[in-house]
Short mmCIF file of C-alpha atoms in Angstrom, two decimals:
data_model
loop_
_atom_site.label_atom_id
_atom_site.label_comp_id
_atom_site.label_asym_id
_atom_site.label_seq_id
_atom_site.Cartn_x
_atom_site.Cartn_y
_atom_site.Cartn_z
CA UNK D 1 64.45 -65.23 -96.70
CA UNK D 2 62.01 -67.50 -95.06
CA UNK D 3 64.61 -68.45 -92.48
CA UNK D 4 65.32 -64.92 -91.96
CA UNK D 5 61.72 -64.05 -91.24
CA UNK D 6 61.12 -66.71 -88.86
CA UNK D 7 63.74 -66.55 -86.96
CA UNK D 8 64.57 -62.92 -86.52
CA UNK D 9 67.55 -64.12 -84.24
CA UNK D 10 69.36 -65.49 -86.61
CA UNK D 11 71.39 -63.45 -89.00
CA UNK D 12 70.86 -64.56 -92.69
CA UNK D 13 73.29 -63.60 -95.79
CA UNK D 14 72.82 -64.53 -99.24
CA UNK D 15 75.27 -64.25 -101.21
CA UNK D 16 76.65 -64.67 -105.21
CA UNK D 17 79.41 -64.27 -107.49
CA UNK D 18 76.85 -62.50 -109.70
CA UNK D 19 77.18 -58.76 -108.25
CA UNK D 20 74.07 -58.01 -110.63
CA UNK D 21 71.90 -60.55 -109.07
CA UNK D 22 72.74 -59.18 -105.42
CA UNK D 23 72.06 -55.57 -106.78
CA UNK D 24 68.91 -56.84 -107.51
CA UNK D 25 68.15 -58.56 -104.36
CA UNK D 26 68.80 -54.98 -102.36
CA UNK D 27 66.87 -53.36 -104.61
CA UNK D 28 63.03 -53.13 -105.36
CA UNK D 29 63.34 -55.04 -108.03
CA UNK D 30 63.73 -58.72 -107.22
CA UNK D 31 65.95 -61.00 -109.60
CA UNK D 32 63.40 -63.79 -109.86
CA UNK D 33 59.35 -63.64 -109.27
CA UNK D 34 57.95 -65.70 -106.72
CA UNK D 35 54.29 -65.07 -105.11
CA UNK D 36 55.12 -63.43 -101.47
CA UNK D 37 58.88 -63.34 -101.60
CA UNK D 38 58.89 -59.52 -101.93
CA UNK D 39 57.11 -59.01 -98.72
CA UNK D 40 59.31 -61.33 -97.32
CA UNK D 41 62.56 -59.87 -98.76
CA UNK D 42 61.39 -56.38 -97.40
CA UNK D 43 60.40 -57.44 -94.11
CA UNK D 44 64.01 -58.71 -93.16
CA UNK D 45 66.42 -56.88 -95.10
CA UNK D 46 68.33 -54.57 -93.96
CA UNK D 47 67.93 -56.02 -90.51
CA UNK D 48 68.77 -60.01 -90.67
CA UNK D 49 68.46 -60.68 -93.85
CA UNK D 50 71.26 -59.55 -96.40
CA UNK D 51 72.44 -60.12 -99.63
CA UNK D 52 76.49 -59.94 -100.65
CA UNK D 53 78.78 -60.83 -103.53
CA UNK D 54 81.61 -61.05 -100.96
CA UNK D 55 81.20 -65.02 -100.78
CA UNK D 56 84.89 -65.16 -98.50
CA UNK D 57 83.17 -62.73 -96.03
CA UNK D 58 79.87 -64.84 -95.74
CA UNK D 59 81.81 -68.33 -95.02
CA UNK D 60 84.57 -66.44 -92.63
CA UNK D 61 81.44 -65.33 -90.50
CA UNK D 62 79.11 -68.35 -90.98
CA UNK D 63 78.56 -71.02 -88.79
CA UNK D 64 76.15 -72.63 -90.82
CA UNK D 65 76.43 -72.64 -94.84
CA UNK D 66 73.23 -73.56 -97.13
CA UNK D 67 74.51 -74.61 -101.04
CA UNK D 68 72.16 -73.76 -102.91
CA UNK D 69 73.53 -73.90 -106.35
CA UNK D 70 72.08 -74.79 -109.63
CA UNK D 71 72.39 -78.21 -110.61
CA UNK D 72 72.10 -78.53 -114.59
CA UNK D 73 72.09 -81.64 -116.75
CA UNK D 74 75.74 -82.74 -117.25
CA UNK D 75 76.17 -82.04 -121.25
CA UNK D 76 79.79 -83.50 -121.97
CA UNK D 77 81.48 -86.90 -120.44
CA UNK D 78 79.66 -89.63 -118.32
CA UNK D 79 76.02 -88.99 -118.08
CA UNK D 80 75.85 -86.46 -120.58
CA UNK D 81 72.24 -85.76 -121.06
CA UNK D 82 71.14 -87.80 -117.97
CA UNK D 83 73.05 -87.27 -115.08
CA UNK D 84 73.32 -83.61 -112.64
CA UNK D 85 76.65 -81.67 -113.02
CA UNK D 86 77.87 -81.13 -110.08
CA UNK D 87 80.84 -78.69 -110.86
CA UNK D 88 79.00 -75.35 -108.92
CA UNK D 89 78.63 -77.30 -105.72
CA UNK D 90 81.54 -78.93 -106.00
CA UNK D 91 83.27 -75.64 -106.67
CA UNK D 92 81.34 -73.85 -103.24
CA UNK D 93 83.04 -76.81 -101.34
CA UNK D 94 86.16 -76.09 -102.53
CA UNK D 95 85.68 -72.29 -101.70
CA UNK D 96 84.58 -73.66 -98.13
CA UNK D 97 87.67 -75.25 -97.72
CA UNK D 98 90.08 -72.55 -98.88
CA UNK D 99 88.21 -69.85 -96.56
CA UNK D 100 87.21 -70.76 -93.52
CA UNK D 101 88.85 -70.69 -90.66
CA UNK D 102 86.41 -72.75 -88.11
CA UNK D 103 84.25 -75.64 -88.05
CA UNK D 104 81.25 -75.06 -90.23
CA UNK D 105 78.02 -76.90 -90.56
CA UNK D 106 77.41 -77.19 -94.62
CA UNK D 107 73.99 -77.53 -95.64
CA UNK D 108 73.42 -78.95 -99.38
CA UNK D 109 70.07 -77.59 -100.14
CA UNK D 110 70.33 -78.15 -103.95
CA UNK D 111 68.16 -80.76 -105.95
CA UNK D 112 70.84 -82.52 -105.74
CA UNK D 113 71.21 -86.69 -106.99
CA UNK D 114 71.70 -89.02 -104.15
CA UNK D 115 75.36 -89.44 -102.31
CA UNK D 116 76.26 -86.01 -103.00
CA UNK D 117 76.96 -85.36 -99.28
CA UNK D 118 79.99 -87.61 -99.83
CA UNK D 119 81.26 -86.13 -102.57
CA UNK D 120 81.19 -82.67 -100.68
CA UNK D 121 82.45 -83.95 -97.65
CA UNK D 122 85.26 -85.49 -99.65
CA UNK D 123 86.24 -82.56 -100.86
CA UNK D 124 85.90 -80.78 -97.30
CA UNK D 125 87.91 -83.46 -95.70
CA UNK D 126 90.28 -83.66 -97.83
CA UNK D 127 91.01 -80.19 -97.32
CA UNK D 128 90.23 -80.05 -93.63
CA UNK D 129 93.24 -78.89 -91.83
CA UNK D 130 92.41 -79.61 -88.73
CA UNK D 131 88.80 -78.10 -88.96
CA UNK D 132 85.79 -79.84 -88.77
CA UNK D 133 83.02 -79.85 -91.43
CA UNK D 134 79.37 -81.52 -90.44
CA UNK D 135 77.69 -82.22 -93.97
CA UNK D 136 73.79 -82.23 -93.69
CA UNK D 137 71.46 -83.08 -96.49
CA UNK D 138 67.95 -80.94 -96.84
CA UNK D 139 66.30 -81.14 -99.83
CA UNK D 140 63.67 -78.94 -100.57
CA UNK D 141 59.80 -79.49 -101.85
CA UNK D 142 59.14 -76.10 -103.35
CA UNK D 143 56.54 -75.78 -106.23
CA UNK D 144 57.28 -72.46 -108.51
CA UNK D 145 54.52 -70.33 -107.70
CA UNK D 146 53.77 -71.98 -104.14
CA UNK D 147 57.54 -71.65 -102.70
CA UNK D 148 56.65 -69.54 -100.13
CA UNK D 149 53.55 -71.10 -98.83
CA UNK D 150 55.08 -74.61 -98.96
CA UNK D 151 58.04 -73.40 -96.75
CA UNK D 152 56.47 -71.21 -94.02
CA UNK D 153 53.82 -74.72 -93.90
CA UNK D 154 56.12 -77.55 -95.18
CA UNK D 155 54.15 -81.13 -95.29
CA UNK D 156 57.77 -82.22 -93.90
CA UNK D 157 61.52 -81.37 -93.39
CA UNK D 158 63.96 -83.74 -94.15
CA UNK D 159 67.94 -83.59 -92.42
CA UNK D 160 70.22 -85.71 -92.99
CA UNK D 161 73.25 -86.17 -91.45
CA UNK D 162 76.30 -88.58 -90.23
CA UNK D 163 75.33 -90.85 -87.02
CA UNK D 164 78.53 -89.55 -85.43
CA UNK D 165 78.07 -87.41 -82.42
CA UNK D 166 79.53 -84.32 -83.94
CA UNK D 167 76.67 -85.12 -86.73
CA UNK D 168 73.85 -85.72 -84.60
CA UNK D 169 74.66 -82.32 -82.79
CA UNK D 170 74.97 -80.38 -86.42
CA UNK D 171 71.90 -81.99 -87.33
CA UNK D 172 70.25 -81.01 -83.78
CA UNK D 173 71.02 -77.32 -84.56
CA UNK D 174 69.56 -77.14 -87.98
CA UNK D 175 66.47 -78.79 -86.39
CA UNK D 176 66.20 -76.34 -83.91
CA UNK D 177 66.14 -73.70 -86.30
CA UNK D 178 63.11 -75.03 -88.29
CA UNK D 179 61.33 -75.65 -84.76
CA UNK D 180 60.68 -71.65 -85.05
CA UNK D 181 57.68 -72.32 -86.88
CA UNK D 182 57.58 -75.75 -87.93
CA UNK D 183 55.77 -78.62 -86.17
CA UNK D 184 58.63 -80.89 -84.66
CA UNK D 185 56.76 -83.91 -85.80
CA UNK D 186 56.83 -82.72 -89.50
CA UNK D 187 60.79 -82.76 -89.16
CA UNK D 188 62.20 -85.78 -89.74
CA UNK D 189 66.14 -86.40 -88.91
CA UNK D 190 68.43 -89.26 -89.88
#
């Protein structure tokens, strides 16, 4: 949503599986509560900000997908109790792979345990057919209660991405998104 507002150019879709959720999110009603996401939400939806269940749709017409998935404790095999479970991202890189048609630029914007950019881009890869997948890492600082404030004035941005020239560019774009309203020195690429 924050992307959305600050960069009115850029047309934003959210999307889920849950069709209840996304009811929500066009409605007044807003799934979760976070202090100045409703003005947010009702600034830009409707006019580059939207919210779908049709997850196919959304990657077909994406150049640029953000995972953000939840990432529970694992509570069965190795790591049980300890380590993240990684089955819902894995799963949206699968989906990636099956549906699109182009060269995408996947974001992983989950709290998400070191490496994990390999394991998605494994699974992208693998199931490349001749398309080409960028894999950028972006984790978020977000405080419940303070989300919005500490993303429209981040203390820093972090991208990661492969030192290839195809990853420098992918990384280059996603950059020059958060250059809409944040400092360039406060972004930090590798």
């Amino acid at each position: 949503a924050v992307i959305a507002q600050k960069c009115p150019h850029i047309e934003v879709t959210v999307v889920d599986i849950n069709e209840q959720r996304i009811a929500e999110w066009n409605s007044d009603q807003l799934p979760i509560y976070e202090p100045g996401l409703d003005a947010v939400v009702q600034e830009c939806r409707g006019k580059n900000l939207f919210f779908s269940s049709d997850v196919d749709k959304a990657i077909l017409e994406s150049d640029m997908i953000f995972l953000s998935v939840n990432t529970p404790t694992k509570t069965y095999g190795i790591g049980a109790g300890r380590a993240a479970d990684l089955r819902y991202v894995e799963n949206c890189a699968r989906q990636i792979a099956k549906v699109a048609q182009g060269d995408k630029i996947v974001v992983e914007k989950s709290t998400l345990p070191v490496r994990t950019a390999e394991s998605i881009k494994q699974i992208l890869t693998a199931n490349s057919e001749g398309r080409n997948f960028q894999i950028l890492s972006n984790p978020e600082f977000l405080a419940e209660g303070t989300a919005i404030q500490d993303l429209e004035s981040p203390n820093r941005v972090l991208i990661g991405g492969d030192s290839t020239k195809e990853g420098q560019l992918a990384v280059d774009q996603l950059v020059s998104i958060y250059e809409n309203w944040v400092p360039r020195e406060k972004i930090i690429a590798t």
